[in-house]
JSON list of C-alpha atoms in Angstrom, two decimals:
[
{"chain": "A", "resi": 1, "resn": "MET", "atom": "CA", "xyz": [28.11, 12.86, 12.01]},
{"chain": "A", "resi": 2, "resn": "PHE", "atom": "CA", "xyz": [25.65, 15.73, 12.40]},
{"chain": "A", "resi": 3, "resn": "GLY", "atom": "CA", "xyz": [24.71, 15.47, 8.72]},
{"chain": "A", "resi": 4, "resn": "SER", "atom": "CA", "xyz": [24.05, 11.73, 9.02]},
{"chain": "A", "resi": 5, "resn": "ALA", "atom": "CA", "xyz": [21.86, 12.24, 12.09]},
{"chain": "A", "resi": 6, "resn": "LEU", "atom": "CA", "xyz": [19.90, 14.98, 10.35]},
{"chain": "A", "resi": 7, "resn": "PHE", "atom": "CA", "xyz": [19.42, 12.76, 7.29]},
{"chain": "A", "resi": 8, "resn": "ALA", "atom": "CA", "xyz": [18.12, 9.93, 9.49]},
{"chain": "A", "resi": 9, "resn": "ILE", "atom": "CA", "xyz": [15.61, 12.28, 11.14]},
{"chain": "A", "resi": 10, "resn": "THR", "atom": "CA", "xyz": [14.50, 13.54, 7.72]},
{"chain": "A", "resi": 11, "resn": "MET", "atom": "CA", "xyz": [13.91, 9.98, 6.48]},
{"chain": "A", "resi": 12, "resn": "LYS", "atom": "CA", "xyz": [11.84, 9.17, 9.55]},
{"chain": "A", "resi": 13, "resn": "ARG", "atom": "CA", "xyz": [9.71, 12.29, 9.27]},
{"chain": "A", "resi": 14, "resn": "THR", "atom": "CA", "xyz": [9.09, 12.17, 5.52]},
{"chain": "A", "resi": 15, "resn": "PHE", "atom": "CA", "xyz": [6.13, 10.06, 4.38]},
{"chain": "A", "resi": 16, "resn": "SER", "atom": "CA", "xyz": [4.66, 9.18, 1.01]},
{"chain": "A", "resi": 17, "resn": "SER", "atom": "CA", "xyz": [1.09, 8.07, 0.35]},
{"chain": "A", "resi": 18, "resn": "ASP", "atom": "CA", "xyz": [-0.74, 6.74, -2.69]},
{"chain": "A", "resi": 19, "resn": "GLU", "atom": "CA", "xyz": [-3.92, 4.85, -3.60]},
{"chain": "A", "resi": 20, "resn": "THR", "atom": "CA", "xyz": [-4.30, 1.70, -5.65]},
{"chain": "A", "resi": 21, "resn": "GLY", "atom": "CA", "xyz": [-7.16, -0.44, -6.87]},
{"chain": "A", "resi": 22, "resn": "LEU", "atom": "CA", "xyz": [-7.34, -4.15, -6.06]},
{"chain": "A", "resi": 23, "resn": "PHE", "atom": "CA", "xyz": [-9.54, -6.77, -7.73]},
{"chain": "A", "resi": 24, "resn": "TYR", "atom": "CA", "xyz": [-9.54, -8.86, -4.60]},
{"chain": "A", "resi": 25, "resn": "LYS", "atom": "CA", "xyz": [-11.21, -11.97, -6.06]},
{"chain": "A", "resi": 26, "resn": "LEU", "atom": "CA", "xyz": [-8.84, -12.45, -8.98]},
{"chain": "A", "resi": 27, "resn": "THR", "atom": "CA", "xyz": [-6.03, -14.98, -9.09]},
{"chain": "A", "resi": 28, "resn": "PRO", "atom": "CA", "xyz": [-2.78, -13.75, -10.73]},
{"chain": "A", "resi": 29, "resn": "ASN", "atom": "CA", "xyz": [-3.52, -15.08, -14.24]},
{"chain": "A", "resi": 30, "resn": "GLN", "atom": "CA", "xyz": [-7.17, -16.11, -14.33]},
{"chain": "A", "resi": 31, "resn": "THR", "atom": "CA", "xyz": [-10.60, -15.56, -12.84]},
{"chain": "A", "resi": 32, "resn": "LEU", "atom": "CA", "xyz": [-11.61, -17.71, -9.89]},
{"chain": "A", "resi": 33, "resn": "LYS", "atom": "CA", "xyz": [-14.98, -19.43, -10.27]},
{"chain": "A", "resi": 34, "resn": "PHE", "atom": "CA", "xyz": [-16.69, -20.26, -7.00]},
{"chain": "A", "resi": 35, "resn": "LYS", "atom": "CA", "xyz": [-18.95, -23.26, -6.51]},
{"chain": "A", "resi": 36, "resn": "GLY", "atom": "CA", "xyz": [-22.45, -22.62, -7.83]},
{"chain": "A", "resi": 37, "resn": "GLU", "atom": "CA", "xyz": [-21.48, -19.33, -9.47]},
{"chain": "A", "resi": 38, "resn": "LYS", "atom": "CA", "xyz": [-21.66, -18.76, -13.19]},
{"chain": "A", "resi": 39, "resn": "CYS", "atom": "CA", "xyz": [-18.20, -17.87, -14.43]},
{"chain": "A", "resi": 40, "resn": "VAL", "atom": "CA", "xyz": [-18.66, -14.40, -15.94]},
{"chain": "A", "resi": 41, "resn": "ARG", "atom": "CA", "xyz": [-15.30, -12.67, -16.05]},
{"chain": "A", "resi": 42, "resn": "GLY", "atom": "CA", "xyz": [-16.72, -9.18, -16.45]},
{"chain": "A", "resi": 43, "resn": "LYS", "atom": "CA", "xyz": [-18.81, -9.55, -13.32]},
{"chain": "A", "resi": 44, "resn": "LEU", "atom": "CA", "xyz": [-15.92, -10.65, -11.14]},
{"chain": "A", "resi": 45, "resn": "LEU", "atom": "CA", "xyz": [-13.63, -7.97, -12.52]},
{"chain": "A", "resi": 46, "resn": "LYS", "atom": "CA", "xyz": [-15.92, -5.33, -11.03]},
{"chain": "A", "resi": 47, "resn": "VAL", "atom": "CA", "xyz": [-15.33, -6.58, -7.49]},
{"chain": "A", "resi": 48, "resn": "ARG", "atom": "CA", "xyz": [-12.78, -3.90, -6.69]},
{"chain": "A", "resi": 49, "resn": "ILE", "atom": "CA", "xyz": [-11.63, -1.96, -3.65]},
{"chain": "A", "resi": 50, "resn": "THR", "atom": "CA", "xyz": [-9.29, 1.01, -3.29]},
{"chain": "A", "resi": 51, "resn": "ILE", "atom": "CA", "xyz": [-6.44, 0.94, -0.79]},
{"chain": "A", "resi": 52, "resn": "LEU", "atom": "CA", "xyz": [-4.49, 3.83, 0.69]},
{"chain": "A", "resi": 53, "resn": "VAL", "atom": "CA", "xyz": [-0.83, 2.96, 1.32]},
{"chain": "A", "resi": 54, "resn": "CYS", "atom": "CA", "xyz": [1.46, 5.18, 3.38]},
{"chain": "A", "resi": 55, "resn": "ALA", "atom": "CA", "xyz": [4.96, 4.82, 4.88]},
{"chain": "A", "resi": 56, "resn": "ASN", "atom": "CA", "xyz": [7.99, 6.89, 5.75]},
{"chain": "A", "resi": 57, "resn": "MET", "atom": "CA", "xyz": [11.28, 6.93, 3.87]},
{"chain": "A", "resi": 58, "resn": "ASN", "atom": "CA", "xyz": [13.20, 4.47, 6.01]},
{"chain": "A", "resi": 59, "resn": "GLY", "atom": "CA", "xyz": [10.29, 2.01, 6.24]},
{"chain": "A", "resi": 60, "resn": "SER", "atom": "CA", "xyz": [10.18, 2.14, 10.03]},
{"chain": "A", "resi": 61, "resn": "GLU", "atom": "CA", "xyz": [6.59, 3.42, 10.07]},
{"chain": "A", "resi": 62, "resn": "LYS", "atom": "CA", "xyz": [4.00, 1.79, 7.85]},
{"chain": "A", "resi": 63, "resn": "GLN", "atom": "CA", "xyz": [0.62, 3.37, 8.41]},
{"chain": "A", "resi": 64, "resn": "LYS", "atom": "CA", "xyz": [-2.34, 1.02, 8.73]},
{"chain": "A", "resi": 65, "resn": "LEU", "atom": "CA", "xyz": [-3.80, 0.29, 5.31]},
{"chain": "A", "resi": 66, "resn": "THR", "atom": "CA", "xyz": [-7.05, 2.10, 4.64]},
{"chain": "A", "resi": 67, "resn": "VAL", "atom": "CA", "xyz": [-9.74, 0.54, 2.45]},
{"chain": "A", "resi": 68, "resn": "ILE", "atom": "CA", "xyz": [-11.63, 3.34, 0.73]},
{"chain": "A", "resi": 69, "resn": "GLY", "atom": "CA", "xyz": [-15.29, 2.95, -0.17]},
{"chain": "A", "resi": 70, "resn": "LYS", "atom": "CA", "xyz": [-17.35, 4.83, -2.72]},
{"chain": "A", "resi": 71, "resn": "THR", "atom": "CA", "xyz": [-18.12, 8.43, -1.87]},
{"chain": "A", "resi": 72, "resn": "GLN", "atom": "CA", "xyz": [-19.39, 11.52, -3.67]},
{"chain": "A", "resi": 73, "resn": "LYS", "atom": "CA", "xyz": [-17.21, 13.79, -1.56]},
{"chain": "A", "resi": 74, "resn": "PRO", "atom": "CA", "xyz": [-13.41, 13.96, -1.93]},
{"chain": "A", "resi": 75, "resn": "ARG", "atom": "CA", "xyz": [-11.65, 12.53, 1.11]},
{"chain": "A", "resi": 76, "resn": "LYS", "atom": "CA", "xyz": [-9.01, 14.11, 3.27]},
{"chain": "A", "resi": 77, "resn": "ILE", "atom": "CA", "xyz": [-5.46, 13.04, 2.51]},
{"chain": "A", "resi": 78, "resn": "PHE", "atom": "CA", "xyz": [-4.50, 12.46, 6.12]},
{"chain": "A", "resi": 79, "resn": "ASP", "atom": "CA", "xyz": [-6.45, 12.39, 9.38]},
{"chain": "A", "resi": 80, "resn": "SER", "atom": "CA", "xyz": [-3.84, 12.09, 12.13]},
{"chain": "A", "resi": 81, "resn": "ASP", "atom": "CA", "xyz": [-2.82, 15.72, 12.54]},
{"chain": "A", "resi": 82, "resn": "GLU", "atom": "CA", "xyz": [-4.30, 15.78, 16.04]},
{"chain": "A", "resi": 83, "resn": "GLU", "atom": "CA", "xyz": [-2.43, 12.59, 16.97]},
{"chain": "A", "resi": 84, "resn": "LEU", "atom": "CA", "xyz": [0.85, 14.12, 15.81]},
{"chain": "A", "resi": 85, "resn": "ALA", "atom": "CA", "xyz": [0.12, 17.28, 17.80]},
{"chain": "A", "resi": 86, "resn": "LYS", "atom": "CA", "xyz": [-0.32, 15.21, 20.96]},
{"chain": "A", "resi": 87, "resn": "LYS", "atom": "CA", "xyz": [3.10, 13.66, 20.33]},
{"chain": "A", "resi": 88, "resn": "LYS", "atom": "CA", "xyz": [4.61, 17.09, 19.52]},
{"chain": "A", "resi": 89, "resn": "ARG", "atom": "CA", "xyz": [5.76, 15.74, 16.20]},
{"chain": "A", "resi": 90, "resn": "LYS", "atom": "CA", "xyz": [5.78, 17.19, 12.68]},
{"chain": "A", "resi": 91, "resn": "ILE", "atom": "CA", "xyz": [6.03, 15.32, 9.36]},
{"chain": "A", "resi": 92, "resn": "VAL", "atom": "CA", "xyz": [6.17, 15.94, 5.62]},
{"chain": "A", "resi": 93, "resn": "LEU", "atom": "CA", "xyz": [3.69, 14.07, 3.43]},
{"chain": "A", "resi": 94, "resn": "LEU", "atom": "CA", "xyz": [4.40, 13.55, -0.29]},
{"chain": "A", "resi": 95, "resn": "ILE", "atom": "CA", "xyz": [1.28, 12.90, -2.39]},
{"chain": "A", "resi": 96, "resn": "ASP", "atom": "CA", "xyz": [0.18, 13.01, -6.01]},
{"chain": "A", "resi": 97, "resn": "ASN", "atom": "CA", "xyz": [-1.09, 16.23, -7.50]},
{"chain": "A", "resi": 98, "resn": "CYS", "atom": "CA", "xyz": [-4.70, 15.40, -8.35]},
{"chain": "A", "resi": 99, "resn": "THR", "atom": "CA", "xyz": [-8.12, 16.92, -7.71]},
{"chain": "A", "resi": 100, "resn": "ALA", "atom": "CA", "xyz": [-9.12, 14.15, -5.27]},
{"chain": "A", "resi": 101, "resn": "HIS", "atom": "CA", "xyz": [-6.37, 15.21, -2.86]},
{"chain": "A", "resi": 102, "resn": "ILE", "atom": "CA", "xyz": [-7.49, 18.17, -0.78]},
{"chain": "A", "resi": 103, "resn": "GLU", "atom": "CA", "xyz": [-5.20, 19.74, 1.79]},
{"chain": "A", "resi": 104, "resn": "PRO", "atom": "CA", "xyz": [-7.14, 20.85, 4.90]},
{"chain": "A", "resi": 105, "resn": "SER", "atom": "CA", "xyz": [-6.43, 24.46, 5.77]},
{"chain": "A", "resi": 106, "resn": "ASN", "atom": "CA", "xyz": [-5.99, 23.81, 9.50]},
{"chain": "A", "resi": 107, "resn": "LEU", "atom": "CA", "xyz": [-3.10, 21.32, 9.45]},
{"chain": "A", "resi": 108, "resn": "GLN", "atom": "CA", "xyz": [-0.50, 22.15, 12.09]},
{"chain": "A", "resi": 109, "resn": "CYS", "atom": "CA", "xyz": [1.81, 19.14, 12.16]},
{"chain": "A", "resi": 110, "resn": "ILE", "atom": "CA", "xyz": [1.66, 17.90, 8.56]},
{"chain": "A", "resi": 111, "resn": "LYS", "atom": "CA", "xyz": [3.40, 19.71, 5.72]},
{"chain": "A", "resi": 112, "resn": "VAL", "atom": "CA", "xyz": [1.79, 18.49, 2.50]},
{"chain": "A", "resi": 113, "resn": "VAL", "atom": "CA", "xyz": [4.02, 18.49, -0.57]},
{"chain": "A", "resi": 114, "resn": "PHE", "atom": "CA", "xyz": [2.35, 17.74, -3.91]},
{"chain": "A", "resi": 115, "resn": "LEU", "atom": "CA", "xyz": [4.46, 15.98, -6.49]},
{"chain": "A", "resi": 116, "resn": "PRO", "atom": "CA", "xyz": [4.68, 17.72, -9.89]},
{"chain": "A", "resi": 117, "resn": "PRO", "atom": "CA", "xyz": [1.81, 16.84, -12.26]},
{"chain": "A", "resi": 118, "resn": "ASN", "atom": "CA", "xyz": [2.14, 13.67, -14.35]},
{"chain": "A", "resi": 119, "resn": "THR", "atom": "CA", "xyz": [5.16, 12.37, -12.41]},
{"chain": "A", "resi": 120, "resn": "THR", "atom": "CA", "xyz": [3.52, 9.58, -10.39]},
{"chain": "A", "resi": 121, "resn": "SER", "atom": "CA", "xyz": [5.11, 6.82, -12.45]},
{"chain": "A", "resi": 122, "resn": "VAL", "atom": "CA", "xyz": [8.54, 8.40, -11.95]},
{"chain": "A", "resi": 123, "resn": "LEU", "atom": "CA", "xyz": [8.65, 10.02, -8.49]},
{"chain": "A", "resi": 124, "resn": "GLN", "atom": "CA", "xyz": [6.07, 8.17, -6.40]},
{"chain": "A", "resi": 125, "resn": "PRO", "atom": "CA", "xyz": [7.83, 5.32, -4.51]},
{"chain": "A", "resi": 126, "resn": "MET", "atom": "CA", "xyz": [4.52, 3.76, -3.50]},
{"chain": "A", "resi": 127, "resn": "ASP", "atom": "CA", "xyz": [3.42, 3.53, -7.12]},
{"chain": "A", "resi": 128, "resn": "GLN", "atom": "CA", "xyz": [6.86, 2.40, -8.30]},
{"chain": "A", "resi": 129, "resn": "GLY", "atom": "CA", "xyz": [7.31, -0.69, -6.12]},
{"chain": "A", "resi": 130, "resn": "VAL", "atom": "CA", "xyz": [5.83, -0.64, -2.62]},
{"chain": "A", "resi": 131, "resn": "ILE", "atom": "CA", "xyz": [2.28, -1.23, -3.83]},
{"chain": "A", "resi": 132, "resn": "ARG", "atom": "CA", "xyz": [3.52, -3.98, -6.14]},
{"chain": "A", "resi": 133, "resn": "SER", "atom": "CA", "xyz": [5.10, -5.72, -3.17]},
{"chain": "A", "resi": 134, "resn": "LEU", "atom": "CA", "xyz": [1.87, -5.40, -1.18]},
{"chain": "A", "resi": 135, "resn": "LYS", "atom": "CA", "xyz": [-0.18, -6.87, -4.02]},
{"chain": "A", "resi": 136, "resn": "CYS", "atom": "CA", "xyz": [2.25, -9.73, -4.53]},
{"chain": "A", "resi": 137, "resn": "HIS", "atom": "CA", "xyz": [1.99, -10.68, -0.88]},
{"chain": "A", "resi": 138, "resn": "TYR", "atom": "CA", "xyz": [-1.79, -10.40, -1.07]},
{"chain": "A", "resi": 139, "resn": "ARG", "atom": "CA", "xyz": [-1.95, -12.75, -4.08]},
{"chain": "A", "resi": 140, "resn": "LYS", "atom": "CA", "xyz": [0.23, -15.24, -2.25]},
{"chain": "A", "resi": 141, "resn": "GLN", "atom": "CA", "xyz": [-2.01, -15.17, 0.84]},
{"chain": "A", "resi": 142, "resn": "PHE", "atom": "CA", "xyz": [-5.09, -15.30, -1.39]},
{"chain": "A", "resi": 143, "resn": "ILE", "atom": "CA", "xyz": [-3.89, -18.45, -3.19]},
{"chain": "A", "resi": 144, "resn": "LEU", "atom": "CA", "xyz": [-2.90, -20.09, 0.10]},
{"chain": "A", "resi": 145, "resn": "ARG", "atom": "CA", "xyz": [-6.43, -19.51, 1.39]},
{"chain": "A", "resi": 146, "resn": "ILE", "atom": "CA", "xyz": [-7.90, -21.07, -1.77]},
{"chain": "A", "resi": 147, "resn": "LEU", "atom": "CA", "xyz": [-5.68, -24.12, -1.42]},
{"chain": "A", "resi": 148, "resn": "GLU", "atom": "CA", "xyz": [-6.62, -24.45, 2.23]},
{"chain": "A", "resi": 149, "resn": "CYS", "atom": "CA", "xyz": [-10.32, -24.38, 1.34]},
{"chain": "A", "resi": 150, "resn": "PHE", "atom": "CA", "xyz": [-9.87, -26.96, -1.40]},
{"chain": "A", "resi": 151, "resn": "ASP", "atom": "CA", "xyz": [-7.89, -29.17, 0.94]},
{"chain": "A", "resi": 152, "resn": "LYS", "atom": "CA", "xyz": [-10.77, -29.09, 3.44]},
{"chain": "A", "resi": 153, "resn": "ASN", "atom": "CA", "xyz": [-13.36, -29.50, 0.65]},
{"chain": "A", "resi": 154, "resn": "LYS", "atom": "CA", "xyz": [-14.94, -26.18, 1.61]},
{"chain": "A", "resi": 155, "resn": "ASP", "atom": "CA", "xyz": [-16.45, -23.40, -0.49]},
{"chain": "A", "resi": 156, "resn": "CYS", "atom": "CA", "xyz": [-13.96, -20.57, -0.90]},
{"chain": "A", "resi": 157, "resn": "ASP", "atom": "CA", "xyz": [-15.83, -17.35, -1.40]},
{"chain": "A", "resi": 158, "resn": "ILE", "atom": "CA", "xyz": [-13.47, -14.45, -0.64]},
{"chain": "A", "resi": 159, "resn": "SER", "atom": "CA", "xyz": [-15.60, -11.81, 1.04]},
{"chain": "A", "resi": 160, "resn": "LEU", "atom": "CA", "xyz": [-14.60, -8.19, 1.59]},
{"chain": "A", "resi": 161, "resn": "LEU", "atom": "CA", "xyz": [-13.85, -9.05, 5.21]},
{"chain": "A", "resi": 162, "resn": "HIS", "atom": "CA", "xyz": [-11.54, -11.87, 4.10]},
{"chain": "A", "resi": 163, "resn": "ALA", "atom": "CA", "xyz": [-9.81, -9.48, 1.71]},
{"chain": "A", "resi": 164, "resn": "VAL", "atom": "CA", "xyz": [-9.25, -6.89, 4.45]},
{"chain": "A", "resi": 165, "resn": "VAL", "atom": "CA", "xyz": [-7.78, -9.53, 6.77]},
{"chain": "A", "resi": 166, "resn": "LEU", "atom": "CA", "xyz": [-5.45, -10.78, 4.03]},
{"chain": "A", "resi": 167, "resn": "LEU", "atom": "CA", "xyz": [-4.44, -7.21, 3.18]},
{"chain": "A", "resi": 168, "resn": "GLU", "atom": "CA", "xyz": [-3.59, -6.43, 6.80]},
{"chain": "A", "resi": 169, "resn": "LYS", "atom": "CA", "xyz": [-1.34, -9.48, 6.95]},
{"chain": "A", "resi": 170, "resn": "SER", "atom": "CA", "xyz": [0.20, -8.66, 3.58]},
{"chain": "A", "resi": 171, "resn": "GLY", "atom": "CA", "xyz": [0.95, -5.09, 4.66]},
{"chain": "A", "resi": 172, "resn": "ARG", "atom": "CA", "xyz": [2.93, -6.38, 7.62]},
{"chain": "A", "resi": 173, "resn": "MET", "atom": "CA", "xyz": [4.94, -8.59, 5.25]},
{"chain": "A", "resi": 174, "resn": "VAL", "atom": "CA", "xyz": [6.23, -5.67, 3.15]},
{"chain": "A", "resi": 175, "resn": "ARG", "atom": "CA", "xyz": [9.80, -5.25, 4.33]},
{"chain": "A", "resi": 176, "resn": "GLU", "atom": "CA", "xyz": [11.36, -2.01, 5.54]},
{"chain": "A", "resi": 177, "resn": "SER", "atom": "CA", "xyz": [14.22, -2.57, 3.10]},
{"chain": "A", "resi": 178, "resn": "THR", "atom": "CA", "xyz": [11.75, -2.72, 0.20]},
{"chain": "A", "resi": 179, "resn": "ILE", "atom": "CA", "xyz": [10.34, 0.68, 1.14]},
{"chain": "A", "resi": 180, "resn": "ARG", "atom": "CA", "xyz": [13.79, 2.20, 1.60]},
{"chain": "A", "resi": 181, "resn": "ASN", "atom": "CA", "xyz": [15.00, 0.88, -1.73]},
{"chain": "A", "resi": 182, "resn": "TRP", "atom": "CA", "xyz": [12.06, 2.31, -3.68]},
{"chain": "A", "resi": 183, "resn": "PHE", "atom": "CA", "xyz": [12.48, 5.74, -2.10]},
{"chain": "A", "resi": 184, "resn": "SER", "atom": "CA", "xyz": [16.10, 5.50, -3.24]},
{"chain": "A", "resi": 185, "resn": "HIS", "atom": "CA", "xyz": [15.09, 4.20, -6.69]},
{"chain": "A", "resi": 186, "resn": "VAL", "atom": "CA", "xyz": [13.04, 7.32, -7.47]},
{"chain": "A", "resi": 187, "resn": "GLY", "atom": "CA", "xyz": [15.89, 9.56, -6.29]},
{"chain": "A", "resi": 188, "resn": "LEU", "atom": "CA", "xyz": [14.39, 10.82, -3.02]},
{"chain": "A", "resi": 189, "resn": "THR", "atom": "CA", "xyz": [17.19, 9.29, -0.93]},
{"chain": "A", "resi": 190, "resn": "LYS", "atom": "CA", "xyz": [20.70, 8.00, -1.51]},
{"chain": "A", "resi": 191, "resn": "THR", "atom": "CA", "xyz": [20.29, 4.83, 0.53]},
{"chain": "A", "resi": 192, "resn": "GLN", "atom": "CA", "xyz": [22.34, 2.01, -0.91]},
{"chain": "A", "resi": 193, "resn": "GLN", "atom": "CA", "xyz": [20.70, -1.37, -1.36]},
{"chain": "A", "resi": 194, "resn": "THR", "atom": "CA", "xyz": [22.15, -4.10, 0.83]},
{"chain": "A", "resi": 195, "resn": "GLU", "atom": "CA", "xyz": [22.90, -7.57, -0.46]},
{"chain": "A", "resi": 196, "resn": "ASP", "atom": "CA", "xyz": [19.68, -9.18, 0.72]},
{"chain": "A", "resi": 197, "resn": "ASP", "atom": "CA", "xyz": [17.33, -6.20, 0.51]},
{"chain": "A", "resi": 198, "resn": "GLY", "atom": "CA", "xyz": [14.14, -6.96, -1.38]},
{"chain": "A", "resi": 199, "resn": "LYS", "atom": "CA", "xyz": [15.08, -10.48, -2.48]},
{"chain": "A", "resi": 200, "resn": "GLU", "atom": "CA", "xyz": [11.97, -12.02, -0.98]},
{"chain": "A", "resi": 201, "resn": "ASP", "atom": "CA", "xyz": [9.71, -9.46, -2.63]},
{"chain": "A", "resi": 202, "resn": "ASP", "atom": "CA", "xyz": [11.47, -9.71, -5.98]},
{"chain": "A", "resi": 203, "resn": "ASN", "atom": "CA", "xyz": [10.81, -13.46, -6.10]},
{"chain": "A", "resi": 204, "resn": "LEU", "atom": "CA", "xyz": [7.07, -13.01, -5.82]},
{"chain": "A", "resi": 205, "resn": "PRO", "atom": "CA", "xyz": [4.88, -13.30, -8.94]},
{"chain": "A", "resi": 206, "resn": "SER", "atom": "CA", "xyz": [3.69, -10.12, -10.62]},
{"chain": "A", "resi": 207, "resn": "PRO", "atom": "CA", "xyz": [0.26, -8.97, -9.39]},
{"chain": "A", "resi": 208, "resn": "SER", "atom": "CA", "xyz": [-2.70, -8.89, -11.74]},
{"chain": "A", "resi": 209, "resn": "GLY", "atom": "CA", "xyz": [-4.54, -5.95, -10.25]}
]
């Protein structure tokens, strides 16, 4: 019993974080042409944002999605050390080993663990399936918005603000079981998949970017 309780605490305190790019104006299989806009695929492909995704092992804590803009300075990997200190809580954060990830020297409540080089596609649960689930939900919400606009005979230009709103909703739709299963899939936990875990996410179409 003690071992099970300790394992549950470990899952709750261990987080993983990763970035992904999103072409937020693209439909799953083709470029969307807005009314009055010349359809130039290369132009629309450049409309891209970067998203930071972070959650703990058991999926009970999904951090708010962060949309990252262009910057000449590398960003910090986490900015809630002070918040954790106020709660008297410590966590472990698993991140990719790359030059853009800088560990601040004054962290007190966050233990940063860098994954081995060139193992993102194997050991990073966010990269393996959690981000895919997020993007699938985003595409679904994106298409629903397009259909709604067409139904009302309205122009449907997806602005950055629209994309952020859709992303926030999509992030809430990623299930805890999906996160748990992908941590297990990469070998970081031994959680067994339940009968209905991830079915909804698995039925979604593959994202296009």
